[in-house]
JSON list of C-alpha atoms in Angstrom, two decimals:
[
{"chain": "A", "resi": 85, "resn": "UNK", "atom": "CA", "xyz": [103.33, 93.36, 65.42]},
{"chain": "A", "resi": 86, "resn": "UNK", "atom": "CA", "xyz": [105.23, 93.00, 68.72]},
{"chain": "A", "resi": 87, "resn": "UNK", "atom": "CA", "xyz": [105.39, 96.79, 69.18]},
{"chain": "A", "resi": 88, "resn": "UNK", "atom": "CA", "xyz": [101.64, 97.12, 68.64]},
{"chain": "A", "resi": 89, "resn": "UNK", "atom": "CA", "xyz": [100.92, 94.20, 70.97]},
{"chain": "A", "resi": 90, "resn": "UNK", "atom": "CA", "xyz": [103.08, 95.76, 73.69]},
{"chain": "A", "resi": 91, "resn": "UNK", "atom": "CA", "xyz": [101.29, 99.09, 73.20]},
{"chain": "A", "resi": 92, "resn": "UNK", "atom": "CA", "xyz": [97.97, 97.26, 73.65]},
{"chain": "A", "resi": 93, "resn": "UNK", "atom": "CA", "xyz": [99.16, 95.56, 76.83]},
{"chain": "A", "resi": 94, "resn": "UNK", "atom": "CA", "xyz": [100.46, 98.91, 78.15]},
{"chain": "A", "resi": 95, "resn": "UNK", "atom": "CA", "xyz": [97.05, 100.48, 77.47]},
{"chain": "A", "resi": 96, "resn": "UNK", "atom": "CA", "xyz": [95.33, 97.60, 79.28]},
{"chain": "A", "resi": 97, "resn": "UNK", "atom": "CA", "xyz": [97.67, 98.10, 82.24]},
{"chain": "A", "resi": 98, "resn": "UNK", "atom": "CA", "xyz": [96.75, 101.80, 82.39]},
{"chain": "A", "resi": 99, "resn": "UNK", "atom": "CA", "xyz": [93.06, 100.91, 82.15]},
{"chain": "A", "resi": 100, "resn": "UNK", "atom": "CA", "xyz": [93.44, 98.38, 84.98]},
{"chain": "A", "resi": 101, "resn": "UNK", "atom": "CA", "xyz": [95.08, 100.99, 87.20]},
{"chain": "A", "resi": 102, "resn": "UNK", "atom": "CA", "xyz": [92.43, 103.64, 86.63]},
{"chain": "A", "resi": 103, "resn": "UNK", "atom": "CA", "xyz": [89.69, 101.04, 86.96]},
{"chain": "A", "resi": 104, "resn": "UNK", "atom": "CA", "xyz": [91.05, 100.15, 90.43]},
{"chain": "A", "resi": 105, "resn": "UNK", "atom": "CA", "xyz": [91.15, 103.86, 91.30]},
{"chain": "A", "resi": 106, "resn": "UNK", "atom": "CA", "xyz": [87.51, 104.33, 90.24]},
{"chain": "A", "resi": 107, "resn": "UNK", "atom": "CA", "xyz": [86.54, 101.17, 92.17]},
{"chain": "A", "resi": 108, "resn": "UNK", "atom": "CA", "xyz": [88.38, 102.50, 95.24]},
{"chain": "A", "resi": 109, "resn": "UNK", "atom": "CA", "xyz": [86.49, 105.78, 94.96]},
{"chain": "A", "resi": 110, "resn": "UNK", "atom": "CA", "xyz": [83.18, 103.95, 94.63]},
{"chain": "A", "resi": 111, "resn": "UNK", "atom": "CA", "xyz": [83.95, 101.72, 97.61]},
{"chain": "A", "resi": 112, "resn": "UNK", "atom": "CA", "xyz": [84.85, 104.76, 99.74]},
{"chain": "A", "resi": 113, "resn": "UNK", "atom": "CA", "xyz": [81.65, 106.57, 98.73]},
{"chain": "A", "resi": 114, "resn": "UNK", "atom": "CA", "xyz": [79.59, 103.49, 99.59]},
{"chain": "A", "resi": 115, "resn": "UNK", "atom": "CA", "xyz": [81.66, 102.70, 102.72]},
{"chain": "A", "resi": 116, "resn": "UNK", "atom": "CA", "xyz": [82.14, 99.13, 101.49]},
{"chain": "A", "resi": 117, "resn": "UNK", "atom": "CA", "xyz": [85.41, 97.32, 100.76]},
{"chain": "A", "resi": 118, "resn": "UNK", "atom": "CA", "xyz": [86.13, 96.93, 97.04]},
{"chain": "A", "resi": 119, "resn": "UNK", "atom": "CA", "xyz": [86.40, 93.14, 97.34]},
{"chain": "A", "resi": 120, "resn": "UNK", "atom": "CA", "xyz": [82.97, 93.03, 98.97]},
{"chain": "A", "resi": 121, "resn": "UNK", "atom": "CA", "xyz": [81.48, 94.98, 96.06]},
{"chain": "A", "resi": 122, "resn": "UNK", "atom": "CA", "xyz": [82.80, 92.41, 93.61]},
{"chain": "A", "resi": 123, "resn": "UNK", "atom": "CA", "xyz": [81.34, 89.56, 95.62]},
{"chain": "A", "resi": 124, "resn": "UNK", "atom": "CA", "xyz": [78.00, 91.34, 96.01]},
{"chain": "A", "resi": 125, "resn": "UNK", "atom": "CA", "xyz": [77.78, 91.81, 92.24]},
{"chain": "A", "resi": 126, "resn": "UNK", "atom": "CA", "xyz": [78.66, 88.15, 91.59]},
{"chain": "A", "resi": 127, "resn": "UNK", "atom": "CA", "xyz": [75.91, 87.02, 93.97]},
{"chain": "A", "resi": 128, "resn": "UNK", "atom": "CA", "xyz": [73.45, 89.46, 92.40]},
{"chain": "A", "resi": 129, "resn": "UNK", "atom": "CA", "xyz": [74.22, 88.19, 88.91]},
{"chain": "A", "resi": 130, "resn": "UNK", "atom": "CA", "xyz": [74.63, 84.45, 89.64]},
{"chain": "A", "resi": 131, "resn": "UNK", "atom": "CA", "xyz": [72.29, 83.96, 92.58]},
{"chain": "A", "resi": 132, "resn": "UNK", "atom": "CA", "xyz": [72.93, 81.22, 95.12]},
{"chain": "A", "resi": 133, "resn": "UNK", "atom": "CA", "xyz": [76.52, 79.89, 94.91]},
{"chain": "A", "resi": 134, "resn": "UNK", "atom": "CA", "xyz": [78.89, 77.63, 96.81]},
{"chain": "A", "resi": 135, "resn": "UNK", "atom": "CA", "xyz": [82.08, 79.19, 98.15]},
{"chain": "A", "resi": 136, "resn": "UNK", "atom": "CA", "xyz": [83.97, 77.17, 95.53]},
{"chain": "A", "resi": 137, "resn": "UNK", "atom": "CA", "xyz": [81.83, 78.71, 92.78]},
{"chain": "A", "resi": 138, "resn": "UNK", "atom": "CA", "xyz": [82.46, 82.17, 94.24]},
{"chain": "A", "resi": 139, "resn": "UNK", "atom": "CA", "xyz": [86.23, 81.54, 94.25]},
{"chain": "A", "resi": 140, "resn": "UNK", "atom": "CA", "xyz": [86.03, 80.43, 90.63]},
{"chain": "A", "resi": 141, "resn": "UNK", "atom": "CA", "xyz": [84.02, 83.48, 89.52]},
{"chain": "A", "resi": 142, "resn": "UNK", "atom": "CA", "xyz": [86.31, 85.90, 91.37]},
{"chain": "A", "resi": 143, "resn": "UNK", "atom": "CA", "xyz": [89.44, 83.96, 90.36]},
{"chain": "A", "resi": 144, "resn": "UNK", "atom": "CA", "xyz": [90.71, 83.84, 93.93]},
{"chain": "A", "resi": 145, "resn": "UNK", "atom": "CA", "xyz": [91.74, 81.08, 96.31]},
{"chain": "A", "resi": 146, "resn": "UNK", "atom": "CA", "xyz": [88.87, 79.36, 98.13]},
{"chain": "A", "resi": 147, "resn": "UNK", "atom": "CA", "xyz": [90.21, 80.64, 101.48]},
{"chain": "A", "resi": 148, "resn": "UNK", "atom": "CA", "xyz": [89.91, 84.23, 100.19]},
{"chain": "A", "resi": 149, "resn": "UNK", "atom": "CA", "xyz": [86.37, 83.60, 98.92]},
{"chain": "A", "resi": 150, "resn": "UNK", "atom": "CA", "xyz": [85.44, 82.01, 102.25]},
{"chain": "A", "resi": 151, "resn": "UNK", "atom": "CA", "xyz": [86.81, 84.98, 104.23]},
{"chain": "A", "resi": 152, "resn": "UNK", "atom": "CA", "xyz": [85.02, 87.51, 101.99]},
{"chain": "A", "resi": 153, "resn": "UNK", "atom": "CA", "xyz": [81.79, 85.51, 102.18]},
{"chain": "A", "resi": 154, "resn": "UNK", "atom": "CA", "xyz": [81.96, 85.36, 105.98]},
{"chain": "A", "resi": 155, "resn": "UNK", "atom": "CA", "xyz": [82.46, 89.13, 106.12]},
{"chain": "A", "resi": 156, "resn": "UNK", "atom": "CA", "xyz": [79.34, 89.68, 103.97]},
{"chain": "A", "resi": 157, "resn": "UNK", "atom": "CA", "xyz": [77.32, 87.26, 106.12]},
{"chain": "A", "resi": 158, "resn": "UNK", "atom": "CA", "xyz": [78.53, 88.97, 109.32]},
{"chain": "A", "resi": 159, "resn": "UNK", "atom": "CA", "xyz": [77.57, 92.38, 107.86]},
{"chain": "A", "resi": 160, "resn": "UNK", "atom": "CA", "xyz": [74.08, 91.11, 106.99]},
{"chain": "A", "resi": 161, "resn": "UNK", "atom": "CA", "xyz": [74.50, 91.43, 103.21]},
{"chain": "A", "resi": 162, "resn": "UNK", "atom": "CA", "xyz": [74.44, 87.67, 102.55]},
{"chain": "A", "resi": 163, "resn": "UNK", "atom": "CA", "xyz": [73.10, 84.52, 104.15]},
{"chain": "A", "resi": 164, "resn": "UNK", "atom": "CA", "xyz": [74.26, 80.94, 104.18]},
{"chain": "A", "resi": 165, "resn": "UNK", "atom": "CA", "xyz": [71.80, 78.42, 102.80]},
{"chain": "A", "resi": 166, "resn": "UNK", "atom": "CA", "xyz": [71.53, 74.84, 101.61]},
{"chain": "A", "resi": 167, "resn": "UNK", "atom": "CA", "xyz": [71.37, 74.08, 97.88]},
{"chain": "A", "resi": 168, "resn": "UNK", "atom": "CA", "xyz": [67.76, 74.35, 96.80]},
{"chain": "A", "resi": 169, "resn": "UNK", "atom": "CA", "xyz": [67.90, 72.85, 93.32]},
{"chain": "A", "resi": 170, "resn": "UNK", "atom": "CA", "xyz": [66.19, 69.47, 92.91]},
{"chain": "A", "resi": 171, "resn": "UNK", "atom": "CA", "xyz": [68.63, 66.58, 93.21]},
{"chain": "A", "resi": 172, "resn": "UNK", "atom": "CA", "xyz": [71.33, 68.75, 94.79]},
{"chain": "A", "resi": 173, "resn": "UNK", "atom": "CA", "xyz": [73.44, 67.54, 97.70]},
{"chain": "A", "resi": 174, "resn": "UNK", "atom": "CA", "xyz": [71.69, 69.28, 100.59]},
{"chain": "A", "resi": 175, "resn": "UNK", "atom": "CA", "xyz": [74.80, 68.94, 102.77]},
{"chain": "A", "resi": 176, "resn": "UNK", "atom": "CA", "xyz": [76.54, 71.55, 100.58]},
{"chain": "A", "resi": 177, "resn": "UNK", "atom": "CA", "xyz": [76.32, 75.07, 101.98]},
{"chain": "A", "resi": 178, "resn": "UNK", "atom": "CA", "xyz": [75.65, 77.95, 99.64]},
{"chain": "A", "resi": 179, "resn": "UNK", "atom": "CA", "xyz": [75.55, 81.72, 99.92]},
{"chain": "A", "resi": 180, "resn": "UNK", "atom": "CA", "xyz": [73.02, 84.18, 98.54]},
{"chain": "A", "resi": 181, "resn": "UNK", "atom": "CA", "xyz": [72.24, 87.86, 98.97]},
{"chain": "A", "resi": 182, "resn": "UNK", "atom": "CA", "xyz": [70.02, 88.78, 101.88]},
{"chain": "A", "resi": 183, "resn": "UNK", "atom": "CA", "xyz": [67.29, 91.38, 101.43]},
{"chain": "A", "resi": 184, "resn": "UNK", "atom": "CA", "xyz": [69.71, 93.95, 102.87]},
{"chain": "A", "resi": 185, "resn": "UNK", "atom": "CA", "xyz": [72.35, 92.79, 100.40]},
{"chain": "A", "resi": 186, "resn": "UNK", "atom": "CA", "xyz": [69.96, 93.08, 97.44]},
{"chain": "A", "resi": 187, "resn": "UNK", "atom": "CA", "xyz": [68.97, 96.59, 98.49]},
{"chain": "A", "resi": 188, "resn": "UNK", "atom": "CA", "xyz": [72.60, 97.66, 99.00]},
{"chain": "A", "resi": 189, "resn": "UNK", "atom": "CA", "xyz": [73.65, 96.12, 95.68]},
{"chain": "A", "resi": 190, "resn": "UNK", "atom": "CA", "xyz": [70.91, 98.05, 93.90]},
{"chain": "A", "resi": 191, "resn": "UNK", "atom": "CA", "xyz": [72.21, 101.26, 95.52]},
{"chain": "A", "resi": 192, "resn": "UNK", "atom": "CA", "xyz": [75.73, 100.42, 94.33]},
{"chain": "A", "resi": 193, "resn": "UNK", "atom": "CA", "xyz": [74.46, 99.84, 90.78]},
{"chain": "A", "resi": 194, "resn": "UNK", "atom": "CA", "xyz": [72.69, 103.20, 90.76]},
{"chain": "A", "resi": 195, "resn": "UNK", "atom": "CA", "xyz": [75.83, 104.97, 92.03]},
{"chain": "A", "resi": 196, "resn": "UNK", "atom": "CA", "xyz": [78.00, 103.14, 89.49]},
{"chain": "A", "resi": 197, "resn": "UNK", "atom": "CA", "xyz": [75.60, 104.07, 86.66]},
{"chain": "A", "resi": 198, "resn": "UNK", "atom": "CA", "xyz": [75.76, 107.71, 87.77]},
{"chain": "A", "resi": 199, "resn": "UNK", "atom": "CA", "xyz": [79.56, 107.58, 87.92]},
{"chain": "A", "resi": 200, "resn": "UNK", "atom": "CA", "xyz": [79.78, 106.01, 84.45]},
{"chain": "A", "resi": 201, "resn": "UNK", "atom": "CA", "xyz": [77.46, 108.64, 83.01]},
{"chain": "A", "resi": 202, "resn": "UNK", "atom": "CA", "xyz": [79.80, 111.28, 84.43]},
{"chain": "A", "resi": 203, "resn": "UNK", "atom": "CA", "xyz": [82.92, 109.54, 83.14]},
{"chain": "A", "resi": 204, "resn": "UNK", "atom": "CA", "xyz": [81.63, 108.94, 79.60]},
{"chain": "A", "resi": 205, "resn": "UNK", "atom": "CA", "xyz": [79.48, 112.05, 79.19]},
{"chain": "A", "resi": 206, "resn": "UNK", "atom": "CA", "xyz": [81.42, 113.15, 76.08]},
{"chain": "A", "resi": 207, "resn": "UNK", "atom": "CA", "xyz": [81.22, 109.75, 74.35]},
{"chain": "A", "resi": 208, "resn": "UNK", "atom": "CA", "xyz": [78.58, 108.79, 71.82]},
{"chain": "A", "resi": 209, "resn": "UNK", "atom": "CA", "xyz": [76.71, 105.54, 72.53]},
{"chain": "A", "resi": 210, "resn": "UNK", "atom": "CA", "xyz": [78.24, 103.95, 69.41]},
{"chain": "A", "resi": 211, "resn": "UNK", "atom": "CA", "xyz": [81.75, 104.81, 70.65]},
{"chain": "A", "resi": 212, "resn": "UNK", "atom": "CA", "xyz": [81.00, 103.09, 73.94]},
{"chain": "A", "resi": 213, "resn": "UNK", "atom": "CA", "xyz": [79.57, 100.04, 72.17]},
{"chain": "A", "resi": 214, "resn": "UNK", "atom": "CA", "xyz": [82.61, 99.73, 69.90]},
{"chain": "A", "resi": 215, "resn": "UNK", "atom": "CA", "xyz": [85.06, 100.18, 72.78]},
{"chain": "A", "resi": 216, "resn": "UNK", "atom": "CA", "xyz": [83.24, 97.50, 74.76]},
{"chain": "A", "resi": 217, "resn": "UNK", "atom": "CA", "xyz": [83.35, 95.13, 71.78]},
{"chain": "A", "resi": 218, "resn": "UNK", "atom": "CA", "xyz": [87.09, 95.68, 71.30]},
{"chain": "A", "resi": 219, "resn": "UNK", "atom": "CA", "xyz": [87.88, 95.27, 75.00]},
{"chain": "A", "resi": 220, "resn": "UNK", "atom": "CA", "xyz": [85.78, 92.08, 75.11]},
{"chain": "A", "resi": 221, "resn": "UNK", "atom": "CA", "xyz": [87.65, 90.69, 72.13]},
{"chain": "A", "resi": 222, "resn": "UNK", "atom": "CA", "xyz": [91.00, 91.45, 73.76]},
{"chain": "A", "resi": 223, "resn": "UNK", "atom": "CA", "xyz": [89.84, 89.78, 76.99]},
{"chain": "A", "resi": 224, "resn": "UNK", "atom": "CA", "xyz": [88.64, 86.69, 75.10]},
{"chain": "A", "resi": 225, "resn": "UNK", "atom": "CA", "xyz": [91.89, 86.46, 73.10]},
{"chain": "A", "resi": 226, "resn": "UNK", "atom": "CA", "xyz": [94.19, 86.83, 76.11]},
{"chain": "A", "resi": 227, "resn": "UNK", "atom": "CA", "xyz": [91.91, 84.62, 78.24]},
{"chain": "A", "resi": 228, "resn": "UNK", "atom": "CA", "xyz": [91.95, 81.82, 75.67]},
{"chain": "A", "resi": 229, "resn": "UNK", "atom": "CA", "xyz": [95.74, 81.99, 75.54]},
{"chain": "A", "resi": 230, "resn": "UNK", "atom": "CA", "xyz": [96.00, 81.99, 79.34]},
{"chain": "A", "resi": 231, "resn": "UNK", "atom": "CA", "xyz": [93.72, 78.95, 79.65]},
{"chain": "A", "resi": 232, "resn": "UNK", "atom": "CA", "xyz": [95.84, 76.91, 77.23]},
{"chain": "A", "resi": 233, "resn": "UNK", "atom": "CA", "xyz": [99.27, 77.77, 78.59]},
{"chain": "A", "resi": 234, "resn": "UNK", "atom": "CA", "xyz": [100.73, 77.24, 82.01]},
{"chain": "A", "resi": 235, "resn": "UNK", "atom": "CA", "xyz": [103.19, 79.92, 83.12]},
{"chain": "A", "resi": 236, "resn": "UNK", "atom": "CA", "xyz": [106.75, 78.79, 83.64]},
{"chain": "A", "resi": 237, "resn": "UNK", "atom": "CA", "xyz": [108.28, 79.51, 87.05]},
{"chain": "A", "resi": 238, "resn": "UNK", "atom": "CA", "xyz": [109.82, 82.98, 87.24]},
{"chain": "A", "resi": 239, "resn": "UNK", "atom": "CA", "xyz": [108.01, 84.05, 84.05]},
{"chain": "A", "resi": 240, "resn": "UNK", "atom": "CA", "xyz": [106.95, 87.71, 84.27]},
{"chain": "A", "resi": 241, "resn": "UNK", "atom": "CA", "xyz": [103.24, 88.46, 84.28]},
{"chain": "A", "resi": 242, "resn": "UNK", "atom": "CA", "xyz": [101.74, 89.54, 80.97]},
{"chain": "A", "resi": 243, "resn": "UNK", "atom": "CA", "xyz": [100.40, 92.81, 82.31]},
{"chain": "A", "resi": 244, "resn": "UNK", "atom": "CA", "xyz": [103.05, 95.33, 83.24]},
{"chain": "A", "resi": 245, "resn": "UNK", "atom": "CA", "xyz": [105.77, 94.04, 80.91]}
]
């Protein structure tokens, strides 16, 4: 079992590397930093969020989320707002996509869809569906383990072992 589990983790590591390479290519083609693309997609999917919520979704420190958010606001892709939900603390600042950000994010989705069609052109739809289901299950399994265990100091990371 250990040999198979290590082979799975090695495959995930390879996938992570090539995924970063594809994301780098996409960010170069769109002339947008990779981190900004991730934040744009989170805001598109989740809507108006606090910087703390953004940090949680991206799994980064709040200072990183704040810096990335400020860069998007400065570039005109996002705007700072006040929470609009009834009963919300209106002192809390939130961030949402601007009209420019929504338009740019739609362009990125179209380019990503085109790139994915090129990448998986030889795959049958059922193969893609099954691969997605397996990868999701792996992510859920490893994620559940990670949430219930705290790493010991000087313990090597799971990926790349």
